[in-house]
mmCIF file of C-alpha atoms and ligand atoms in Angstrom:
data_model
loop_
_atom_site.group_PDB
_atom_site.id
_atom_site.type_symbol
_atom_site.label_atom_id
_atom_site.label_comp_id
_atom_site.label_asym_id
_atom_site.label_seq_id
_atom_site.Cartn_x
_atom_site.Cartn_y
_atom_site.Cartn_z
ATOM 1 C CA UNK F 1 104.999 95.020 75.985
ATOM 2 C CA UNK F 2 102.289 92.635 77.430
ATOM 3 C CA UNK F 3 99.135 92.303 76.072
ATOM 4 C CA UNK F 4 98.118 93.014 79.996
ATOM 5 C CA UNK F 5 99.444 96.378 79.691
ATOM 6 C CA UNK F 6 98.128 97.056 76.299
ATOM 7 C CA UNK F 7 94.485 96.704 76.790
ATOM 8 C CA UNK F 8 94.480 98.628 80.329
ATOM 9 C CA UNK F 9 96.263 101.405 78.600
ATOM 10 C CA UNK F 10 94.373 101.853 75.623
ATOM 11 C CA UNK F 11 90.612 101.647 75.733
ATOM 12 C CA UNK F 12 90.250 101.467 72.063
ATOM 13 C CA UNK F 13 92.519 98.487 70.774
ATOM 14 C CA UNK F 14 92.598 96.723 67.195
ATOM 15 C CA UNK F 15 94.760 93.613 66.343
ATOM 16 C CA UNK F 16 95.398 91.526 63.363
ATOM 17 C CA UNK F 17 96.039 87.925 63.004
ATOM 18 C CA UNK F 18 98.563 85.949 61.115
ATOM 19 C CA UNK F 19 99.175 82.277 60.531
ATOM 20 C CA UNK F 20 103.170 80.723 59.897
ATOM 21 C CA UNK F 21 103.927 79.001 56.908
ATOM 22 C CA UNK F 22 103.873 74.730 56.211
ATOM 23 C CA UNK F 23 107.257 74.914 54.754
ATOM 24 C CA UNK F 24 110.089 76.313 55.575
ATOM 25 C CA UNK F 25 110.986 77.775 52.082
ATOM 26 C CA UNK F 26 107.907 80.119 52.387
ATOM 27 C CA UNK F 27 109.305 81.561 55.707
ATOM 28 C CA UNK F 28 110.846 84.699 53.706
ATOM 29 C CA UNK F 29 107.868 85.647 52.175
ATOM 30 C CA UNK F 30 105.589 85.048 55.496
ATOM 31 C CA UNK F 31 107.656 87.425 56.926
ATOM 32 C CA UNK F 32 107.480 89.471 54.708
ATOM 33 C CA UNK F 33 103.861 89.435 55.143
ATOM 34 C CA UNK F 34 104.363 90.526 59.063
ATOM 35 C CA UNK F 35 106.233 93.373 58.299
ATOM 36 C CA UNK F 36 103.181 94.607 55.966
ATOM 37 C CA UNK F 37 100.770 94.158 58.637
ATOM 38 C CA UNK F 38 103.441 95.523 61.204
ATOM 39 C CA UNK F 39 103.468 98.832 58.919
ATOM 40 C CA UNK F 40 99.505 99.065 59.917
ATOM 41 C CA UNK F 41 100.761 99.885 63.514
ATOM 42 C CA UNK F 42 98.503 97.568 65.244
ATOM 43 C CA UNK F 43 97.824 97.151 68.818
ATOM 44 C CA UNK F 44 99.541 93.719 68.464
ATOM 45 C CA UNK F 45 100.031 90.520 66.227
ATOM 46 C CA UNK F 46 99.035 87.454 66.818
ATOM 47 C CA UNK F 47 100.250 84.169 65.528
ATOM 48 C CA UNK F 48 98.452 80.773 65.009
ATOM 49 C CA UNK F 49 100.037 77.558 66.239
ATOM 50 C CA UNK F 50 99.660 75.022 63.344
ATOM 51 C CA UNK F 51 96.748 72.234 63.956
ATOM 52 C CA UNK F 52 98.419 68.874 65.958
ATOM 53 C CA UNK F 53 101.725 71.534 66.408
ATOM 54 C CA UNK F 54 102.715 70.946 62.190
ATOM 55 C CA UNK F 55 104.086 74.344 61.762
ATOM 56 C CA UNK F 56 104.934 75.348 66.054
ATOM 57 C CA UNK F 57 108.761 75.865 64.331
ATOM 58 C CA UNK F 58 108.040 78.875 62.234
ATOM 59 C CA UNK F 59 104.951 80.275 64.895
ATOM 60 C CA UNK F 60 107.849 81.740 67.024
ATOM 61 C CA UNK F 61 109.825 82.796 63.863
ATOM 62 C CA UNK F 62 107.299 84.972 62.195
ATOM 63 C CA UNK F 63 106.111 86.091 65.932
ATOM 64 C CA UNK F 64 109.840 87.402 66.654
ATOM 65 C CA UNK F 65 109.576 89.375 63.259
ATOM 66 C CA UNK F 66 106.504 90.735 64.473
ATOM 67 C CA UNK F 67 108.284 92.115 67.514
ATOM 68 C CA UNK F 68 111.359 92.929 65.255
ATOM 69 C CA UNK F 69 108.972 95.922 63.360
ATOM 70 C CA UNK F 70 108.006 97.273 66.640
ATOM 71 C CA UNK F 71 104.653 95.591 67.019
ATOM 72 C CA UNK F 72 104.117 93.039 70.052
ATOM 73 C CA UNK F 73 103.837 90.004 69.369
ATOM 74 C CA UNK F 74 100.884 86.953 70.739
ATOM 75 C CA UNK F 75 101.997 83.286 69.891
ATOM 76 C CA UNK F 76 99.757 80.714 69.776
ATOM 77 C CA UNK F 77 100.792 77.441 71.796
ATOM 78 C CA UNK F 78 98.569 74.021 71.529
ATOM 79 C CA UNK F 79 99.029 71.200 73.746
ATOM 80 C CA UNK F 80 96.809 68.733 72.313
ATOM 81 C CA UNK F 81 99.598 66.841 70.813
ATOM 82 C CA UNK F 82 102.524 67.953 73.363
ATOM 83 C CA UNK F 83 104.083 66.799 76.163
ATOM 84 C CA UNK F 84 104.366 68.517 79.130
ATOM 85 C CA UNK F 85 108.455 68.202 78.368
ATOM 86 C CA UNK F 86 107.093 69.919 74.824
ATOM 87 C CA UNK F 87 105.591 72.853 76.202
ATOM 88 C CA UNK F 88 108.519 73.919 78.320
ATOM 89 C CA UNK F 89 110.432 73.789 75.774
ATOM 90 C CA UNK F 90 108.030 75.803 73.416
ATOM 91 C CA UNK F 91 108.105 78.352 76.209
ATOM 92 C CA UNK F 92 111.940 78.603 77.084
ATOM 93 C CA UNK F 93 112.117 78.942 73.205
ATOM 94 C CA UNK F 94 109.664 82.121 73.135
ATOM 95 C CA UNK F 95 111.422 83.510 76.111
ATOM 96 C CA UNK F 96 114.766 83.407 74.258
ATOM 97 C CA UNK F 97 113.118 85.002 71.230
ATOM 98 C CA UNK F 98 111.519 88.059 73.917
ATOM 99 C CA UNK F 99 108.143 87.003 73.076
ATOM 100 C CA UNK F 100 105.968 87.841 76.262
ATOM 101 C CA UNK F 101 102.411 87.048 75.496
ATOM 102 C CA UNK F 102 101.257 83.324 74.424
ATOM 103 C CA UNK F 103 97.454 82.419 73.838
ATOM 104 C CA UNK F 104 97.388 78.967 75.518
ATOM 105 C CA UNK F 105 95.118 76.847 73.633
ATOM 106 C CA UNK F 106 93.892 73.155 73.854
ATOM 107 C CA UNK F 107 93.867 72.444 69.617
ATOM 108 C CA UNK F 108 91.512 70.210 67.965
ATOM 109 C CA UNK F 109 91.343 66.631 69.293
ATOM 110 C CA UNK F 110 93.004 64.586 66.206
ATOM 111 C CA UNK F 111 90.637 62.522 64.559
ATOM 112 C CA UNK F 112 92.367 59.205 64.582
ATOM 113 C CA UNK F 113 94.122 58.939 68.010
ATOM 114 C CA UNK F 114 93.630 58.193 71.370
ATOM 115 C CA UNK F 115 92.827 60.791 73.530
ATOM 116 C CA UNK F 116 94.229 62.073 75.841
ATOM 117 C CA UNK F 117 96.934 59.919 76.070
ATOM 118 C CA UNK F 118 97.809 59.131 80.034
ATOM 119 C CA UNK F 119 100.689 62.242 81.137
ATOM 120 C CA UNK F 120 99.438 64.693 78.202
ATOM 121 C CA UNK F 121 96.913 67.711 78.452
ATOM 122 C CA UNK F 122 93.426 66.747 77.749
ATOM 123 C CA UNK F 123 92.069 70.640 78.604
ATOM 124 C CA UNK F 124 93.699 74.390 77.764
ATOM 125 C CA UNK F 125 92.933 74.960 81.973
ATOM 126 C CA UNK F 126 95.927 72.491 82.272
ATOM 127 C CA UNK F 127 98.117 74.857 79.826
ATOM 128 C CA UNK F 128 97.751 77.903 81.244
ATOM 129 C CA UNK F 129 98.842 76.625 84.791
ATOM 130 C CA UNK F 130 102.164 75.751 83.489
ATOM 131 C CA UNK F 131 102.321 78.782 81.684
ATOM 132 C CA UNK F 132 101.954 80.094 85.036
ATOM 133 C CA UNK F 133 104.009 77.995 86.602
ATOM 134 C CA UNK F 134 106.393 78.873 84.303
ATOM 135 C CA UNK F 135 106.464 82.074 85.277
ATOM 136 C CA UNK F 136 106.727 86.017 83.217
ATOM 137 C CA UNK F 137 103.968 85.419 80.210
ATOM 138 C CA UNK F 138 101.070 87.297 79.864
ATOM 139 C CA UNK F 139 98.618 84.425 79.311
ATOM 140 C CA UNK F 140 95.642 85.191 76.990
ATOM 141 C CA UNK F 141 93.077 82.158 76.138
ATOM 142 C CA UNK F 142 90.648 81.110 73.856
ATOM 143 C CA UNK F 143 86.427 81.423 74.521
ATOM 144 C CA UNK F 144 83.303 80.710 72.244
ATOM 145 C CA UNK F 145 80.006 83.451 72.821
ATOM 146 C CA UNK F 146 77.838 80.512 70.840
ATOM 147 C CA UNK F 147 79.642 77.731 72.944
ATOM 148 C CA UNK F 148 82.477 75.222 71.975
ATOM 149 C CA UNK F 149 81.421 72.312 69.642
ATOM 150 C CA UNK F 150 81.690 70.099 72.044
ATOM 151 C CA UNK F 151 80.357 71.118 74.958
ATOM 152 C CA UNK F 152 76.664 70.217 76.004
ATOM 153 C CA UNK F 153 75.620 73.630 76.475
ATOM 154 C CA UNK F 154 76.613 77.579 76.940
ATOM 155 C CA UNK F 155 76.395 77.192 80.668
ATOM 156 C CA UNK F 156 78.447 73.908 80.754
ATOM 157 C CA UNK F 157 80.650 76.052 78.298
ATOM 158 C CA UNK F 158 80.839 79.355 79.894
ATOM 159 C CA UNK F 159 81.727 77.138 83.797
ATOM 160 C CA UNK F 160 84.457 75.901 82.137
ATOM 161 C CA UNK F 161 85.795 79.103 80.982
ATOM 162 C CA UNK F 162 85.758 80.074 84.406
ATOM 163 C CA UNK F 163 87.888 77.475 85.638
ATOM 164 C CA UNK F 164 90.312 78.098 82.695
ATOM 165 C CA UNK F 165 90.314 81.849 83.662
ATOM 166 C CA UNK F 166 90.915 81.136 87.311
ATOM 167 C CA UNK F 167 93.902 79.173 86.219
ATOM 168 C CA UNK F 168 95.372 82.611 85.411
ATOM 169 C CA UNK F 169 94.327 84.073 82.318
ATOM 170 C CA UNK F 170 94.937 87.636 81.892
ATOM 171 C CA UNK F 171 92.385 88.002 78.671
ATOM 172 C CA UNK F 172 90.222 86.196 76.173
ATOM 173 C CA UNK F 173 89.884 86.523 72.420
ATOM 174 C CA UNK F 174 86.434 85.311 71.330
ATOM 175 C CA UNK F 175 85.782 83.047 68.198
ATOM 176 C CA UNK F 176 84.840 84.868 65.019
ATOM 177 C CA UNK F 177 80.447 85.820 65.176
ATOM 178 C CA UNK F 178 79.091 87.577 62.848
ATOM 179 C CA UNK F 179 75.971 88.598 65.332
ATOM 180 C CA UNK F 180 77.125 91.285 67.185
ATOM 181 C CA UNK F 181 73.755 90.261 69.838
ATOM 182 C CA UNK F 182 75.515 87.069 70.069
ATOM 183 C CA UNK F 183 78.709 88.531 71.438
ATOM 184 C CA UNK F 184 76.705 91.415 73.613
ATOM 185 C CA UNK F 185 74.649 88.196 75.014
ATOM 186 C CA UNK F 186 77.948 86.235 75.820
ATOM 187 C CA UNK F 187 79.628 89.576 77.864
ATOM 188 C CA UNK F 188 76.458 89.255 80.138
ATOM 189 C CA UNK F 189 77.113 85.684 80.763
ATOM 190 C CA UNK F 190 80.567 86.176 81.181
ATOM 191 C CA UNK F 191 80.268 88.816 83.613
ATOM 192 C CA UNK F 192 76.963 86.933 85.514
ATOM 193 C CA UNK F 193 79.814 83.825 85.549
ATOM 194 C CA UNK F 194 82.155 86.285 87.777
ATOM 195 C CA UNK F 195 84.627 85.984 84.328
ATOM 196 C CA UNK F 196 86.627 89.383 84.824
ATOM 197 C CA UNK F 197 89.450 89.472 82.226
ATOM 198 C CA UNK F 198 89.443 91.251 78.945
ATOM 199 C CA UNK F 199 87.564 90.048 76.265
ATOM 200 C CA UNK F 200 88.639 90.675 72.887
ATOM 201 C CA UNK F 201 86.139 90.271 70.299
ATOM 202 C CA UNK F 202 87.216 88.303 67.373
ATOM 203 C CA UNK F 203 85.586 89.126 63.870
ATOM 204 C CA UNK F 204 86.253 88.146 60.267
ATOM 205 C CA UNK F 205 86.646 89.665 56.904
ATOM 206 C CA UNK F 206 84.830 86.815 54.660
ATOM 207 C CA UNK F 207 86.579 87.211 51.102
ATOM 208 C CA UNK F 208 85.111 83.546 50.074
ATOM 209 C CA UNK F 209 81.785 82.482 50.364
ATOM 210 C CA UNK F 210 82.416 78.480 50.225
ATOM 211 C CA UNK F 211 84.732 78.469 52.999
ATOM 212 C CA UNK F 212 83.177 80.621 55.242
ATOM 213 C CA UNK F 213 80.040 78.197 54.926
ATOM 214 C CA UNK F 214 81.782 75.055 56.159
ATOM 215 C CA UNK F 215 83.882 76.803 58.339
ATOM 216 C CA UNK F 216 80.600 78.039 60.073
ATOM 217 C CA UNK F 217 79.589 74.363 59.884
ATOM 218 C CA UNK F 218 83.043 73.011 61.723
ATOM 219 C CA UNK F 219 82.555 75.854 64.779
ATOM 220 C CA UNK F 220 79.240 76.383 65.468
ATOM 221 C CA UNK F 221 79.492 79.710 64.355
ATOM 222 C CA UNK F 222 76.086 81.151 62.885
ATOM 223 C CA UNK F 223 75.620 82.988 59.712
ATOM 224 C CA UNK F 224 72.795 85.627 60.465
ATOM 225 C CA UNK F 225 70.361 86.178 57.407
ATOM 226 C CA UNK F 226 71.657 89.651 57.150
ATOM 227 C CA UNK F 227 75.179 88.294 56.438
ATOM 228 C CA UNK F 228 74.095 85.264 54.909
ATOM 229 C CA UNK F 229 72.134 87.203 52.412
ATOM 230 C CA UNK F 230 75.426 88.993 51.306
ATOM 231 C CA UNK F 231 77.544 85.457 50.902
ATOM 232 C CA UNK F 232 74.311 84.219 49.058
ATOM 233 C CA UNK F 233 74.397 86.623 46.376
ATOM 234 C CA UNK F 234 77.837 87.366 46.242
ATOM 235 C CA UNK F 235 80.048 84.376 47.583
ATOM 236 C CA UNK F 236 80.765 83.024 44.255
ATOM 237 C CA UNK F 237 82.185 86.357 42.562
ATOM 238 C CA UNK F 238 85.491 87.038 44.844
ATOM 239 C CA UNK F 239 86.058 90.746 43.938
ATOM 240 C CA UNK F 240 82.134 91.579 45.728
ATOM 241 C CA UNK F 241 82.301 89.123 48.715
ATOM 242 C CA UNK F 242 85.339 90.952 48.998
ATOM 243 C CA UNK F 243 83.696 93.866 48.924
ATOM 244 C CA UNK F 244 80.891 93.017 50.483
ATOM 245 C CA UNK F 245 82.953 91.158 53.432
ATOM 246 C CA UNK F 246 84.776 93.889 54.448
ATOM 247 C CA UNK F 247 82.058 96.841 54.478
ATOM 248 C CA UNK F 248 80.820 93.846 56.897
ATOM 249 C CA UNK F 249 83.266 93.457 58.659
ATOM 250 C CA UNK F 250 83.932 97.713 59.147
ATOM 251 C CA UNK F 251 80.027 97.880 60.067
ATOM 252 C CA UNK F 252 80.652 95.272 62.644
ATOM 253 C CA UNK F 253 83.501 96.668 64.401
ATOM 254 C CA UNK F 254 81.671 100.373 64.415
ATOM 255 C CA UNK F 255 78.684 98.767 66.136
ATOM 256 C CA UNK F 256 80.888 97.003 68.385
ATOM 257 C CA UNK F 257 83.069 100.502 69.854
ATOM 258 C CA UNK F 258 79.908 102.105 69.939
ATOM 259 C CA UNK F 259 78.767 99.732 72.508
ATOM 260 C CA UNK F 260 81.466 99.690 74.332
ATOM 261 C CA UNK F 261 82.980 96.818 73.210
ATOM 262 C CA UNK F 262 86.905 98.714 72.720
ATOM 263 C CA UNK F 263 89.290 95.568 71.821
ATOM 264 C CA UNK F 264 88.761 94.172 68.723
ATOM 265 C CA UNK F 265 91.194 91.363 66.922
ATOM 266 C CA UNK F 266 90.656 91.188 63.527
ATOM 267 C CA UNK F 267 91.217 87.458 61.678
ATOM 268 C CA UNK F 268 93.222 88.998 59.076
ATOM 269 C CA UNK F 269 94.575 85.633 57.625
ATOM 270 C CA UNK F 270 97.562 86.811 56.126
ATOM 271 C CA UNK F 271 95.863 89.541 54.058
ATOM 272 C CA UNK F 272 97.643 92.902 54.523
ATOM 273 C CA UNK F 273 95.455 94.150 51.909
ATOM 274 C CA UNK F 274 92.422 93.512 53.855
ATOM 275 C CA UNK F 275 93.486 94.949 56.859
ATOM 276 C CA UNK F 276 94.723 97.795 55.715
ATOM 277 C CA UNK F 277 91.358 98.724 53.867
ATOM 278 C CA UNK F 278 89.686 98.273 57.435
ATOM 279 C CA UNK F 279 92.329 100.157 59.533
ATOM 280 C CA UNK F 280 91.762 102.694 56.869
ATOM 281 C CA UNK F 281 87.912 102.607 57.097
ATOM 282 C CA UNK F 282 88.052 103.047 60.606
ATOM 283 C CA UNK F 283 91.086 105.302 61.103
ATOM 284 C CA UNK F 284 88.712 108.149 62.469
ATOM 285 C CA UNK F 285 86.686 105.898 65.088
ATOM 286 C CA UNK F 286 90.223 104.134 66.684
ATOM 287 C CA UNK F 287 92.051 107.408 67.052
ATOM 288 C CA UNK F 288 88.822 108.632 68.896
ATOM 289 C CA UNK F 289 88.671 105.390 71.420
ATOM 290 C CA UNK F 290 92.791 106.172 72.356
HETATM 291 P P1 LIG D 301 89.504 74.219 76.011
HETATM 292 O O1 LIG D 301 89.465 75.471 76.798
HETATM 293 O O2 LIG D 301 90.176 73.039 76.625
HETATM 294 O O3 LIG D 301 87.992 73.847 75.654
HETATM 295 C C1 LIG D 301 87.682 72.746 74.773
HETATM 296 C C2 LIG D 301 86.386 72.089 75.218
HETATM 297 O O4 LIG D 301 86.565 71.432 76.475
HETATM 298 C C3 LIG D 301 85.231 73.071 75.457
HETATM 299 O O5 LIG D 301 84.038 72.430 75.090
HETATM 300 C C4 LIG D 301 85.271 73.329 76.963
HETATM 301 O O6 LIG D 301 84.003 73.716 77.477
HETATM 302 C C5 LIG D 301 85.710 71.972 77.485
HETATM 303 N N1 LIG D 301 86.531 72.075 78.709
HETATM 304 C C6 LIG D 301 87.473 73.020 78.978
HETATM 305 N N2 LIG D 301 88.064 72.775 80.160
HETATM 306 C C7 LIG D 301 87.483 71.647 80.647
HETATM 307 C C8 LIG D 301 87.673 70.881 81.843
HETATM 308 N N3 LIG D 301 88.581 71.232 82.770
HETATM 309 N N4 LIG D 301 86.907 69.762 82.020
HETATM 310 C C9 LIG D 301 85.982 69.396 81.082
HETATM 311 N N5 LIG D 301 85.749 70.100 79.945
HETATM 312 C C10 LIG D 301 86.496 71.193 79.722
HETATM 313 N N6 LIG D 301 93.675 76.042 67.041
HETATM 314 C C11 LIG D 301 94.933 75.743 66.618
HETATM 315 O O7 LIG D 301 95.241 74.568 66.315
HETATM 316 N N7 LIG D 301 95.896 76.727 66.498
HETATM 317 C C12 LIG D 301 95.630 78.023 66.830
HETATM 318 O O8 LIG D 301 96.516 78.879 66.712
HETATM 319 C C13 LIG D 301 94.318 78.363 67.281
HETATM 320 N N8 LIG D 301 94.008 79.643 67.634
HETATM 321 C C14 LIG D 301 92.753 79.932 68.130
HETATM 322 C C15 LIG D 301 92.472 81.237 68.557
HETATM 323 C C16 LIG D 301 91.204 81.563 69.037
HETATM 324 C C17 LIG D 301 90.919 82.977 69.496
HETATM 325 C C18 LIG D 301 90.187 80.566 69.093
HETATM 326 C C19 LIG D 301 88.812 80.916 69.584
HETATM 327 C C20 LIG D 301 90.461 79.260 68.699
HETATM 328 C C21 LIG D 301 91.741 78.922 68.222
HETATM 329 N N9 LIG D 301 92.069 77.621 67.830
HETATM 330 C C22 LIG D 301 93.341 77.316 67.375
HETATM 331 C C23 LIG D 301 91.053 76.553 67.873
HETATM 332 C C24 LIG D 301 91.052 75.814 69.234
HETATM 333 O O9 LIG D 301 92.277 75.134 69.405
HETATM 334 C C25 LIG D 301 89.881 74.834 69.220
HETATM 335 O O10 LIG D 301 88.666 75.523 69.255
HETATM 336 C C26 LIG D 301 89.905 73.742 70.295
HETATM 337 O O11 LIG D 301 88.914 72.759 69.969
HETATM 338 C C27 LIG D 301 89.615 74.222 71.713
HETATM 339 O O12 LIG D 301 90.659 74.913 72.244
HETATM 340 P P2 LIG D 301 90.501 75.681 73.661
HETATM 341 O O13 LIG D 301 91.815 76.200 74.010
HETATM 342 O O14 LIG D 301 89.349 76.588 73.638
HETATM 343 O O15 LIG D 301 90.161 74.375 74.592
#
């Protein structure tokens, strides 16, 4: 089932993330992994495309066991460091698997390279038109409510977004805030930017206080002293941020439904455990939104 179909359906929609293994030898026991989140019954599962394509073998592997236990399935594609020969191969390979929703994403520009080098994809906007042109995904893409790293500004930001939506994106999936105001702010934008897709608002469980820190530092993404209060006093003892992170992360997605906001994707990073405790937490609240 699309992704498409999925959101216009279902008003109400929560979805989990994965990520495929390095190495091949751990491929068992990632999919193993998928099959617990499957068991959740989530609206759909999305898999990460390894940084500079490292692990793009197994992202179509542990996607198809997504699909096998009855869950659909969103693979990740980069094109930073593809051809365009690459990516149509990438996509016949997902359309032999059944896979029928890809998020088409730019990546990270590598650090020591050229870039872009002449023939190869220096925006996502370029991606999803051969997506397109390739003809029977749904395309979902990538957008940031405090703005992408590297752009100037939010309105430099959000014009570009358009542009990559008018290249025929059929919904978005934010970057993980932890300021709901931030993400109510960005819809405005977004719809004052004629940007009419689905947005699908990305939030994370923190379960270690270190990394969220830098990886806060690496996106932009701001801590607010609410939340950064919590990681303060608890980062360093993993059973409370644990705690802590989730109740967060439940409080988060109740103030989200309750403003309307109905499709949320959770960055589960491979943590059945996790998810499960906020599916449960909010078991009530989704069956109401169906
Ligand atoms: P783009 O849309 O190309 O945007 C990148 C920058 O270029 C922005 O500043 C934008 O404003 C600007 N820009 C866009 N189009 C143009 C244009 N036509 N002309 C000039 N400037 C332009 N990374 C992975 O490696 N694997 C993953 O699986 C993965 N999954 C992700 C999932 C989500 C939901 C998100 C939010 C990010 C994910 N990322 C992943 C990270 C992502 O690859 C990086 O944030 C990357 O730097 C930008 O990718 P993008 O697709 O947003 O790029």
């Amino acid at each position: 089932m699309t992704i498409r179909q999925i959101l216009q359906e279902h008003p109400v929609t929560v979805s989990c993330e994965l990520f495929p293994p390095k190495e091949g030898r751990l491929l068992s026991e990632y999919k193993e992994i998928a099959r617990n989140v499957a068991a959740l019954s989530p609206s759909f599962i999305s898999v990460t495309y390894g940084a500079g394509g490292g692990t793009s073998a197994f992202t179509a592997e542990v996607a198809s066991e997504v699909e096998r236990s009855g869950v659909p399935a969103l693979a990740h594609l980069t094109c930073v460091a593809s051809t365009r020969q690459g990516v149509q191969e990438a996509l016949a390979a997902l359309r032999a698997r059944g896979i029928e929703n890809v998020l088409a994403l730019r990546g990270d520009i590598p650090k020591d390279a050229a870039f872009p080098l002449p023939g190869q994809y220096a925006h996502a906007d370029e991606l999803v038109r051969d997506v397109r042109a390739f003809g029977g995904f749904c395309i979902g893409a990538a957008c940031y409510p405090e703005g992408h790293p590297e752009s100037a500004n939010r309105r430099q930001d959000l014009d570009n977004l358009r542009r990559k939506v008018d290249a025929g994106v059929d919904f978005l999936t934010t970057q993980m805030f932890f300021d709901n105001n931030i993400l109510y702010n960005f819809l405005y934008r977004a719809q004052a930017a004629g940007i009419r897709v689905p947005v699908i608002a990305g939030v994370m469980p923190v379960t270690n206080g270190k990394q969220i820190r830098r990886i806060c530092r690496l996106s932009g993404t701001a801590l607010p002293p609410r939340f950064a209060a919590i990681v303060d006093r608890f980062g360093e003892d993993a059973r409370a941020m644990r705690q802590a992170g989730i109740a967060y992360c439940t409080e988060q997605i109740i103030d989200l439904i309750a403003n309307g906001v109905g499709h949320v994707h959770i960055y589960t990073m491979n943590q059945p455990e996790i998810a499960a405790r906020i599916i449960g937490n909010l078991s009530e609240i989704f069956r109401k939104g169906e």
